[in-house]
Short mmCIF file of C-alpha atoms and ligand atoms in Angstrom, two decimals:
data_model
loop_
_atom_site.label_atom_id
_atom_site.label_comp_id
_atom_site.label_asym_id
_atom_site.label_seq_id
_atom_site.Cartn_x
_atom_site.Cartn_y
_atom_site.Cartn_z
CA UNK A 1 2.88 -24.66 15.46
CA UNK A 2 4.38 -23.18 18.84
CA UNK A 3 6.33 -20.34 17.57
CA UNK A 4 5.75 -17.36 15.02
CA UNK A 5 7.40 -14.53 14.34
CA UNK A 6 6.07 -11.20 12.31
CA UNK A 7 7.97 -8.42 10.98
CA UNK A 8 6.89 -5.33 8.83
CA UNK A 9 9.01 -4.30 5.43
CA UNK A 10 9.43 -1.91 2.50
CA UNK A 11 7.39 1.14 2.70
CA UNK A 12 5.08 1.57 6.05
CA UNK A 13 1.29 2.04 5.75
CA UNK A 14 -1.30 3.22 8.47
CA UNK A 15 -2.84 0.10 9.41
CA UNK A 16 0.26 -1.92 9.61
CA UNK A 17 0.39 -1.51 13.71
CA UNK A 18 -3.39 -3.71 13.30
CA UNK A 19 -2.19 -6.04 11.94
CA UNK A 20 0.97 -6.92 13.86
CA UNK A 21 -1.91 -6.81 16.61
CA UNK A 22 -4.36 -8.98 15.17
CA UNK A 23 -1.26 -11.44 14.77
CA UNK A 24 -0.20 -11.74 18.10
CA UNK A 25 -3.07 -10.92 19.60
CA UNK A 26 -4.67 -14.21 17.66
CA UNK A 27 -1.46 -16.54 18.17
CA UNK A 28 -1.62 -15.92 21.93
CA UNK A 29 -5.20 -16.67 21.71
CA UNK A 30 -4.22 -20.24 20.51
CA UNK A 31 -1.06 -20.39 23.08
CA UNK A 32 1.47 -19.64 19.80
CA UNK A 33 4.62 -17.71 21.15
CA UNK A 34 5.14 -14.86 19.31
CA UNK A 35 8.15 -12.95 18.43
CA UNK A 36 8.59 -9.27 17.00
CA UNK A 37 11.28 -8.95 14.35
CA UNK A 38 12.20 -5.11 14.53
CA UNK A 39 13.49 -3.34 11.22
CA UNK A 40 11.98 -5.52 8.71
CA UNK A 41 14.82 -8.15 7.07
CA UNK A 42 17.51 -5.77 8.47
CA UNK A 43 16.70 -7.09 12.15
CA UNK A 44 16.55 -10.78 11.28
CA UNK A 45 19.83 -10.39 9.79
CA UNK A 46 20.94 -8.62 12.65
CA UNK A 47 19.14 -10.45 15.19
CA UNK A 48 16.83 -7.86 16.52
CA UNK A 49 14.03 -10.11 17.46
CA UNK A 50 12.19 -9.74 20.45
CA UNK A 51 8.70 -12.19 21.92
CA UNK A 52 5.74 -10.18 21.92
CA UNK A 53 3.07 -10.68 24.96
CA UNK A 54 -0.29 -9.23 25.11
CA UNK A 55 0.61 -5.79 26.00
CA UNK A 56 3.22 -5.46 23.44
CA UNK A 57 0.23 -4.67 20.58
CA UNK A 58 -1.78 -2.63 23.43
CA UNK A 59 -2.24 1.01 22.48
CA UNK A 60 -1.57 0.34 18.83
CA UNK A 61 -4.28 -0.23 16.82
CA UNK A 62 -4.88 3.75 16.33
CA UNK A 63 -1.25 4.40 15.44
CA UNK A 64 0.47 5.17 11.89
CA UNK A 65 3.28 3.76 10.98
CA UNK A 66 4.78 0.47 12.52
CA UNK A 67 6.28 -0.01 15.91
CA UNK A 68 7.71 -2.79 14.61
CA UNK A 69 10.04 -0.62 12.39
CA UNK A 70 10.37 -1.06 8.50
CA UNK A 71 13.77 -0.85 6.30
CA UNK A 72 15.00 -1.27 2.97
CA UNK A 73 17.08 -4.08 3.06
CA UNK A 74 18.79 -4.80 -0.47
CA UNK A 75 21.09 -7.36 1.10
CA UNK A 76 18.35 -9.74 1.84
CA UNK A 77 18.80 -10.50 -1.91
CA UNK A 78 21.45 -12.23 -1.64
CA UNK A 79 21.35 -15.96 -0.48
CA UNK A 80 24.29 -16.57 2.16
CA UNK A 81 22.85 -13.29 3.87
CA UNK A 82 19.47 -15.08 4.09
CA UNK A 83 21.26 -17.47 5.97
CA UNK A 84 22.04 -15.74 8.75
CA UNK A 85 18.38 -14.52 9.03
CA UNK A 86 16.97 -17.92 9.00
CA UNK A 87 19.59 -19.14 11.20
CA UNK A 88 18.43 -16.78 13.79
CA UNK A 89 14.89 -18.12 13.23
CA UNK A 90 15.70 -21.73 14.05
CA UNK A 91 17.88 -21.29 16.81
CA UNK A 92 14.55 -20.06 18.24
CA UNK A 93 12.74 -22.77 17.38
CA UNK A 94 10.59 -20.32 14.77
CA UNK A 95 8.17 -22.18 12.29
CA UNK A 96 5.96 -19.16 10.74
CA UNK A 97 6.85 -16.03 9.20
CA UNK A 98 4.45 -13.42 8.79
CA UNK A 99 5.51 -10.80 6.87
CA UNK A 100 3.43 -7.39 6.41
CA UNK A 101 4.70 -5.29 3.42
CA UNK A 102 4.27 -5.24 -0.47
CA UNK A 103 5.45 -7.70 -3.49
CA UNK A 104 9.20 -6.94 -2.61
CA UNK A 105 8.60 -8.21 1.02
CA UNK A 106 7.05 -10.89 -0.28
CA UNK A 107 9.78 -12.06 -2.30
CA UNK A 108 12.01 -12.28 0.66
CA UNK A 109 9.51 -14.17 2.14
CA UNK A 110 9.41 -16.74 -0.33
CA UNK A 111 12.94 -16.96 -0.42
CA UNK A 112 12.85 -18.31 3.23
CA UNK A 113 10.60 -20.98 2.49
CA UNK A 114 12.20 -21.94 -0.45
CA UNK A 115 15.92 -22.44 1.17
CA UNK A 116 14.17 -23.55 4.99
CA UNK A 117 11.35 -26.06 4.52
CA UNK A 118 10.64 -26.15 7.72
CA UNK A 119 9.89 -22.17 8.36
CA UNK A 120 6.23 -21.58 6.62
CA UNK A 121 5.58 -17.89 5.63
CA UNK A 122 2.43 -15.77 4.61
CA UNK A 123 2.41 -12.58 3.30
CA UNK A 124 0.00 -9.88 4.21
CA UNK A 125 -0.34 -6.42 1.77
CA UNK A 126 0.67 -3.43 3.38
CA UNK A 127 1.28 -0.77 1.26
CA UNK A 128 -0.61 2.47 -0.02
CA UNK A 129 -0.29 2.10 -3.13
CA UNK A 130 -3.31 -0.75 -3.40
CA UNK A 131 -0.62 -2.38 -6.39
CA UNK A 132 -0.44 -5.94 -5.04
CA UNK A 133 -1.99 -8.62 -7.31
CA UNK A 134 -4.19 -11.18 -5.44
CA UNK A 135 -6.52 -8.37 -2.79
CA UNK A 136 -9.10 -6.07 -3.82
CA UNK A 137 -7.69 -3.96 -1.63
CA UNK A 138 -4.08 -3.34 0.68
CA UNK A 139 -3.58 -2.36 3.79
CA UNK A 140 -3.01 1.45 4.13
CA UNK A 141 -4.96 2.37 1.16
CA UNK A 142 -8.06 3.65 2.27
CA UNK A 143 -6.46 5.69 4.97
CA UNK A 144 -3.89 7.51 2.31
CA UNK A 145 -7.29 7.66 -0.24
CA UNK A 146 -9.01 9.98 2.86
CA UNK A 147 -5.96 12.23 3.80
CA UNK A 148 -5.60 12.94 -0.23
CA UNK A 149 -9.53 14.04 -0.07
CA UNK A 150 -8.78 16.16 3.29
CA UNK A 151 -5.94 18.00 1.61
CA UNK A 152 -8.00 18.43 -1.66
CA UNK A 153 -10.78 19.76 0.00
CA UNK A 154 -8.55 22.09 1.64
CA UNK A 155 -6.77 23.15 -1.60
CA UNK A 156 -9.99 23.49 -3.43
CA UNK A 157 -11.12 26.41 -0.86
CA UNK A 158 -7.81 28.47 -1.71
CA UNK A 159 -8.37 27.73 -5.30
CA UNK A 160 -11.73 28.84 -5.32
CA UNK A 161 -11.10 32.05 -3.98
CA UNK A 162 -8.41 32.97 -6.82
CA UNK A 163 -9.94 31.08 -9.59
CA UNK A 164 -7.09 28.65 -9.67
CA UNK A 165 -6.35 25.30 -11.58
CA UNK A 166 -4.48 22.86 -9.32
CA UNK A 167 -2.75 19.93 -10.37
CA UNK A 168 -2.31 17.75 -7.17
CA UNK A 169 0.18 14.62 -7.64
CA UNK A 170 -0.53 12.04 -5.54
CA UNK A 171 1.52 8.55 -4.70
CA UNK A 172 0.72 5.02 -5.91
CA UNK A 173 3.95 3.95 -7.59
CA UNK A 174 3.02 2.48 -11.16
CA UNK A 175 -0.71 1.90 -9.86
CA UNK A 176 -2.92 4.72 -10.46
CA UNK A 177 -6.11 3.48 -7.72
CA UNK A 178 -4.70 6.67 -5.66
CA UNK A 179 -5.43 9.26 -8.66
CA UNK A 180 -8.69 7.29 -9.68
CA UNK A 181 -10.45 7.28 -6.47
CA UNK A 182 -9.29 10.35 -4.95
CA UNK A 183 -10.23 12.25 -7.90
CA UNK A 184 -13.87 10.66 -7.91
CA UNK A 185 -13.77 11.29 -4.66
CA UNK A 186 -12.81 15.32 -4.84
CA UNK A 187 -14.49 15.26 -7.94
CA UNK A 188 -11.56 16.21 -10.08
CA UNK A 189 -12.06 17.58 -13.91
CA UNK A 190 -9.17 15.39 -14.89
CA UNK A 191 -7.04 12.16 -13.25
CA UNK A 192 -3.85 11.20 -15.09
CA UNK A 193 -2.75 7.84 -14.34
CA UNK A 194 0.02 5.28 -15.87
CA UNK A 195 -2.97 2.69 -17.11
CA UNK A 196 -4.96 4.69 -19.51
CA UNK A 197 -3.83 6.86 -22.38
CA UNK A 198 -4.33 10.54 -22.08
CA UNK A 199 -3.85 13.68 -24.34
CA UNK A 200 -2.83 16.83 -22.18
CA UNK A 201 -4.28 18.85 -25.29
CA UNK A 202 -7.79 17.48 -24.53
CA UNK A 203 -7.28 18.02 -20.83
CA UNK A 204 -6.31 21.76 -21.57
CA UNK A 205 -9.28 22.46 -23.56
CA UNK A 206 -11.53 21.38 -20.87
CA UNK A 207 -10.11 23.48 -18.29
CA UNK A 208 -10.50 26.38 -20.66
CA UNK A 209 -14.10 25.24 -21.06
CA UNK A 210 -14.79 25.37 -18.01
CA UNK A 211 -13.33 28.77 -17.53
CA UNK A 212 -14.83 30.35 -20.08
CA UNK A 213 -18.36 29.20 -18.99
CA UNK A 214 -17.31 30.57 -15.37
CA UNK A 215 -15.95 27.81 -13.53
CA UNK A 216 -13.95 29.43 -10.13
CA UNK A 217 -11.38 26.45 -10.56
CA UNK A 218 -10.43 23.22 -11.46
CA UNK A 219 -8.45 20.13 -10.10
CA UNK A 220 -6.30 17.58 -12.09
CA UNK A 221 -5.28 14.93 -9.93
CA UNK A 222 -1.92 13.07 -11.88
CA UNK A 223 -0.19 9.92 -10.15
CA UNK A 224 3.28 10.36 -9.68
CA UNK A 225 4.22 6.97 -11.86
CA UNK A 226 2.71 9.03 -14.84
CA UNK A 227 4.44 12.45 -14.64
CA UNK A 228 5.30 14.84 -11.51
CA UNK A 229 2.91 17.28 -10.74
CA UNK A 230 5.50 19.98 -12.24
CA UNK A 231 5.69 18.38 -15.85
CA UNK A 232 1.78 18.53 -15.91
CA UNK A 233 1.51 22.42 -15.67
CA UNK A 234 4.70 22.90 -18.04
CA UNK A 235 2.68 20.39 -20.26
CA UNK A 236 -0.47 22.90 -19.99
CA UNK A 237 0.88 26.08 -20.15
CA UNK A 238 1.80 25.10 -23.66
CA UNK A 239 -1.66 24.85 -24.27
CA UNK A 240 -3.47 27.64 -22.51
CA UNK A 241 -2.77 30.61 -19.92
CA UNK A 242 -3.87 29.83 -16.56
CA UNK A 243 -2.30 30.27 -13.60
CA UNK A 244 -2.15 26.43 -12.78
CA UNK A 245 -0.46 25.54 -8.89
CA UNK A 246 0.62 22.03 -8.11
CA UNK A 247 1.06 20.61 -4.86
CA UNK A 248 2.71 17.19 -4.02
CA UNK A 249 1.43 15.53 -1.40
CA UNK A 250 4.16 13.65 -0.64
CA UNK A 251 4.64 11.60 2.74
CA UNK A 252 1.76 12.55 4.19
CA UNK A 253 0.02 10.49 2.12
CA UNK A 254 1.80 7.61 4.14
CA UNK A 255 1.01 8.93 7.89
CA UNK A 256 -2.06 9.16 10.14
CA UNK A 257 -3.84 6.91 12.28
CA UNK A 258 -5.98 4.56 10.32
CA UNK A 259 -9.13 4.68 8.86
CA UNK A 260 -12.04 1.81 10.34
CA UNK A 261 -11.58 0.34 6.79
CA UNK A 262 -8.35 -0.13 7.15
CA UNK A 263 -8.23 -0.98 10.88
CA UNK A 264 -10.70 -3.95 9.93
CA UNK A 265 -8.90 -4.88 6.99
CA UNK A 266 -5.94 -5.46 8.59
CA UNK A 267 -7.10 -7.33 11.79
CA UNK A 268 -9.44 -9.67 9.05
CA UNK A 269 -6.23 -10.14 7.41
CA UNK A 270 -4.00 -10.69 10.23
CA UNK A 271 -6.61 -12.82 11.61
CA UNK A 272 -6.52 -15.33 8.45
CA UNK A 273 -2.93 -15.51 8.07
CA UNK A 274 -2.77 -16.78 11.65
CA UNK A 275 -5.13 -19.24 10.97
CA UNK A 276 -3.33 -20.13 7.32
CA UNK A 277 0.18 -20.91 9.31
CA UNK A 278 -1.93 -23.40 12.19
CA UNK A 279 -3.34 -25.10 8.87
CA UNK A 280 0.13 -26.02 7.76
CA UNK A 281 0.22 -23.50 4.47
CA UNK A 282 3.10 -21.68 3.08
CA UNK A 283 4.56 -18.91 0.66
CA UNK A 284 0.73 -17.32 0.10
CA UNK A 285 -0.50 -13.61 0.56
CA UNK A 286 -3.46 -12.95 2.19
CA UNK A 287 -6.19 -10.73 0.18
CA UNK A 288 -9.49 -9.72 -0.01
CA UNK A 289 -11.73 -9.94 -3.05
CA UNK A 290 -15.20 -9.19 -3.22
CA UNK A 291 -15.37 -9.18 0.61
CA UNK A 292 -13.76 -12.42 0.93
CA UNK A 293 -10.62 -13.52 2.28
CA UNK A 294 -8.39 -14.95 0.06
CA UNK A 295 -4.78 -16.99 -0.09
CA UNK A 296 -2.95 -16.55 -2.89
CA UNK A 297 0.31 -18.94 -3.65
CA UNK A 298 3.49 -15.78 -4.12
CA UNK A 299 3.84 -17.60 -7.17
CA UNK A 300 0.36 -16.55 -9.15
CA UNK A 301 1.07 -12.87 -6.84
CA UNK A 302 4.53 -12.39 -9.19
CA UNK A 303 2.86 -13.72 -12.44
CA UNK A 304 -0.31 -12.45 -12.59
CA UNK A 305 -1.32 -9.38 -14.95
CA UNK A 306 -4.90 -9.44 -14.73
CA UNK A 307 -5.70 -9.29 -11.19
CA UNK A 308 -4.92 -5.91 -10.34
CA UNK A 309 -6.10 -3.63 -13.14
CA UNK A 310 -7.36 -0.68 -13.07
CA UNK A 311 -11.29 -0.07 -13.11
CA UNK A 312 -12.18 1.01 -16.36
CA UNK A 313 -15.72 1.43 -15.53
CA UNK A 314 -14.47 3.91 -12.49
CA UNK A 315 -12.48 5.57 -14.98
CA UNK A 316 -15.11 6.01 -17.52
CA UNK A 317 -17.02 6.98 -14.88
CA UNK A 318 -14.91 10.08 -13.73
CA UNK A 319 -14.81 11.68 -17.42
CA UNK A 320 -18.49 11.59 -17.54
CA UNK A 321 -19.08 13.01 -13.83
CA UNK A 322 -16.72 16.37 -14.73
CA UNK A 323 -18.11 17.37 -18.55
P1 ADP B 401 7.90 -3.52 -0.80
O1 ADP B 401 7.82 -4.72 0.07
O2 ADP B 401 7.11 -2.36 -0.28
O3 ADP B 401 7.62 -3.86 -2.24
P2 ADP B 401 10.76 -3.39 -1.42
O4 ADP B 401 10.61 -3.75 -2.83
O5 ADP B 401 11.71 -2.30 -1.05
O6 ADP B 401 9.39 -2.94 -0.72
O7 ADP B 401 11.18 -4.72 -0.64
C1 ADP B 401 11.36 -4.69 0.77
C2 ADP B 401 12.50 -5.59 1.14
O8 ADP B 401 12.22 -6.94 0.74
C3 ADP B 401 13.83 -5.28 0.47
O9 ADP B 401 14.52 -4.23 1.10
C4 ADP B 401 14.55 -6.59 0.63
O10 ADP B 401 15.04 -6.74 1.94
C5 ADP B 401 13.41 -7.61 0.43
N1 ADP B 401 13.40 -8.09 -0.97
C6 ADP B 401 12.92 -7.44 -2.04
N2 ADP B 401 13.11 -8.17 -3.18
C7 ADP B 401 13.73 -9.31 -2.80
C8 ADP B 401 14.22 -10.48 -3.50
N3 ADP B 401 14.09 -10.61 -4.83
N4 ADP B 401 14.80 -11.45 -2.76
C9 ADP B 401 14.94 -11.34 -1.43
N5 ADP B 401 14.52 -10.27 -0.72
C10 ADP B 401 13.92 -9.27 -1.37
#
């Protein structure tokens, strides 16, 4: 392997900038040439790749977002506009791919390898939302999971001081890890997330239990792919008078410089899929699972059900922590 390239796609995620670092950091390492494909799949259609030296990954590893650019890219779906991508990978002499974004990225990536044998690529999870099947944990994740507990915390103050119910809705697409651990985390009466049933009658009626034996204010934490923060307190209301507030987070949930967790996270991952593409292996995502790095084939990523659910014991654990 003399040549790589690595690009960043879909939705960004603090932590991202890491691991573009850890890449090229690690290729140059092993004299690998290393090129920077700006704009995710948009700028290998359009040719917007640019080699990466040492210095091009100084000063990032602290930064949100990616310098590297992401976009949506819906064209990349279809196959003679792939071509023009890969063609501008070959004419460079480019055998690895690494691509940094979640399951939709990664199904470009496979794409590649399936229509170019001879470019190899490895996925790496980048995303918030912690919703990719194969890691215990994505890249991004732990840093949104803080700034959610920041802005509770803040919240919480206000709503103390006016005896207040908030309903906070955070991101996390159809995965509800978001809602679950920030609202252990902030210690929320009630989390409403897409994986587990819930009755907003039974969620009412502890809210009023609590105010009646003198609570100064509760917290429901919902996940967006359950219900907007708005349809929650309309929900409520029906159910009891209180003067319930919601705020939605929204994008800052995706911003900040990175947590350590994260900033490890993603040089450990950016690290292995270096090390995957010298070994000769193709179309896998990196992951972590119980502290250990993993490769997943894309394959098992798309199929699998089971990998990825959420922690019912964590759950179980929340209702019993806010009686
Ligand atoms: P994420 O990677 O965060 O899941 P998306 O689902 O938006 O984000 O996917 C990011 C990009 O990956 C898309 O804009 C598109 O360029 C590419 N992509 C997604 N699905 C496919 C597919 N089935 N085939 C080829 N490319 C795809």
């Amino acid at each position: 392997m003399k040549k790589i390239a690595v690009l960043t796609s879909g939705g960004d995620a603090p932590g991202m900038n890491a691991a573009v670092r850890a890449v090229v950091r690690k290729a140059i390492y092993h004299n690998i040439e290393v090129y920077g494909v700006y704009q995710g799949y948009q700028g290998l259609i359009n040719d917007d790749i640019h080699k990466l030296e040492l210095g091009s990954v100084g000063d990032t590893i602290q930064r949100g977002g990616t310098f590297l650019y992401s976009a949506r890219c819906p064209e990349f779906k279809d196959k003679s506009v792939r071509a023009k991508g890969i063609e501008n990978l070959r004419k460079r002499g480019i055998e690895g791919l690494v691509v940094i974004g979640g399951d939709g990225s990664y199904r470009g990536a496979q794409r590649i390898t399936e229509e170019c044998q001879d470019i190899q690529t490895i996925g790496i999870p980048g995303t918030i939302d912690n919703d990719i099947k194969g890691t215990d944990f994505t890249i991004g994740f732990d840093t949104a999971l803080n700034t959610i507990i920041e802005s509770v915390d803040k919240i919480r103050d206000t709503a103390s001081s006016h005896a207040r119910t908030f309903i906070i809705e955070v991101m996390g697409r159809d995965c509800g890890d978001l809602a679950l651990w920030s609202g252990l985390a902030v210690g929320a009466e009630s989390i409403i997330l897409p994986e587990a049933d819930y009755n907003i009658q039974d969620i009412a009626e502890k809210i009023q239990h609590g105010i009646d034996r003198g609570k100064k204010h509760s917290i429901i934490i919902v996940a967006e792919g359950c219900m907007s923060g708005n349809q929650c307190a309309e929900e409520l209301t029906k159910y009891i008078n209180v003067d319930a507030r919601v705020s939605v987070l929204g994008h800052i949930q995706r911003g900040g410089s990175p947590t350590g967790v994260d900033r490890v996270l993603a040089s450990r991952l950016g690290g292995y899929a270096l090390e995957l593409l010298m070994n000769g292996e193709t179309a896998k995502g990196v992951g972590i699972k119980d502290n250990h790095l993993t490769a997943t084939e894309f394959d098992l990523i798309f199929n699998n059900d089971d990998t990825n659910k959420i922690n019912k014991r964590m759950l179980e654990l929340t209702k019993e922590l806010s009686i």
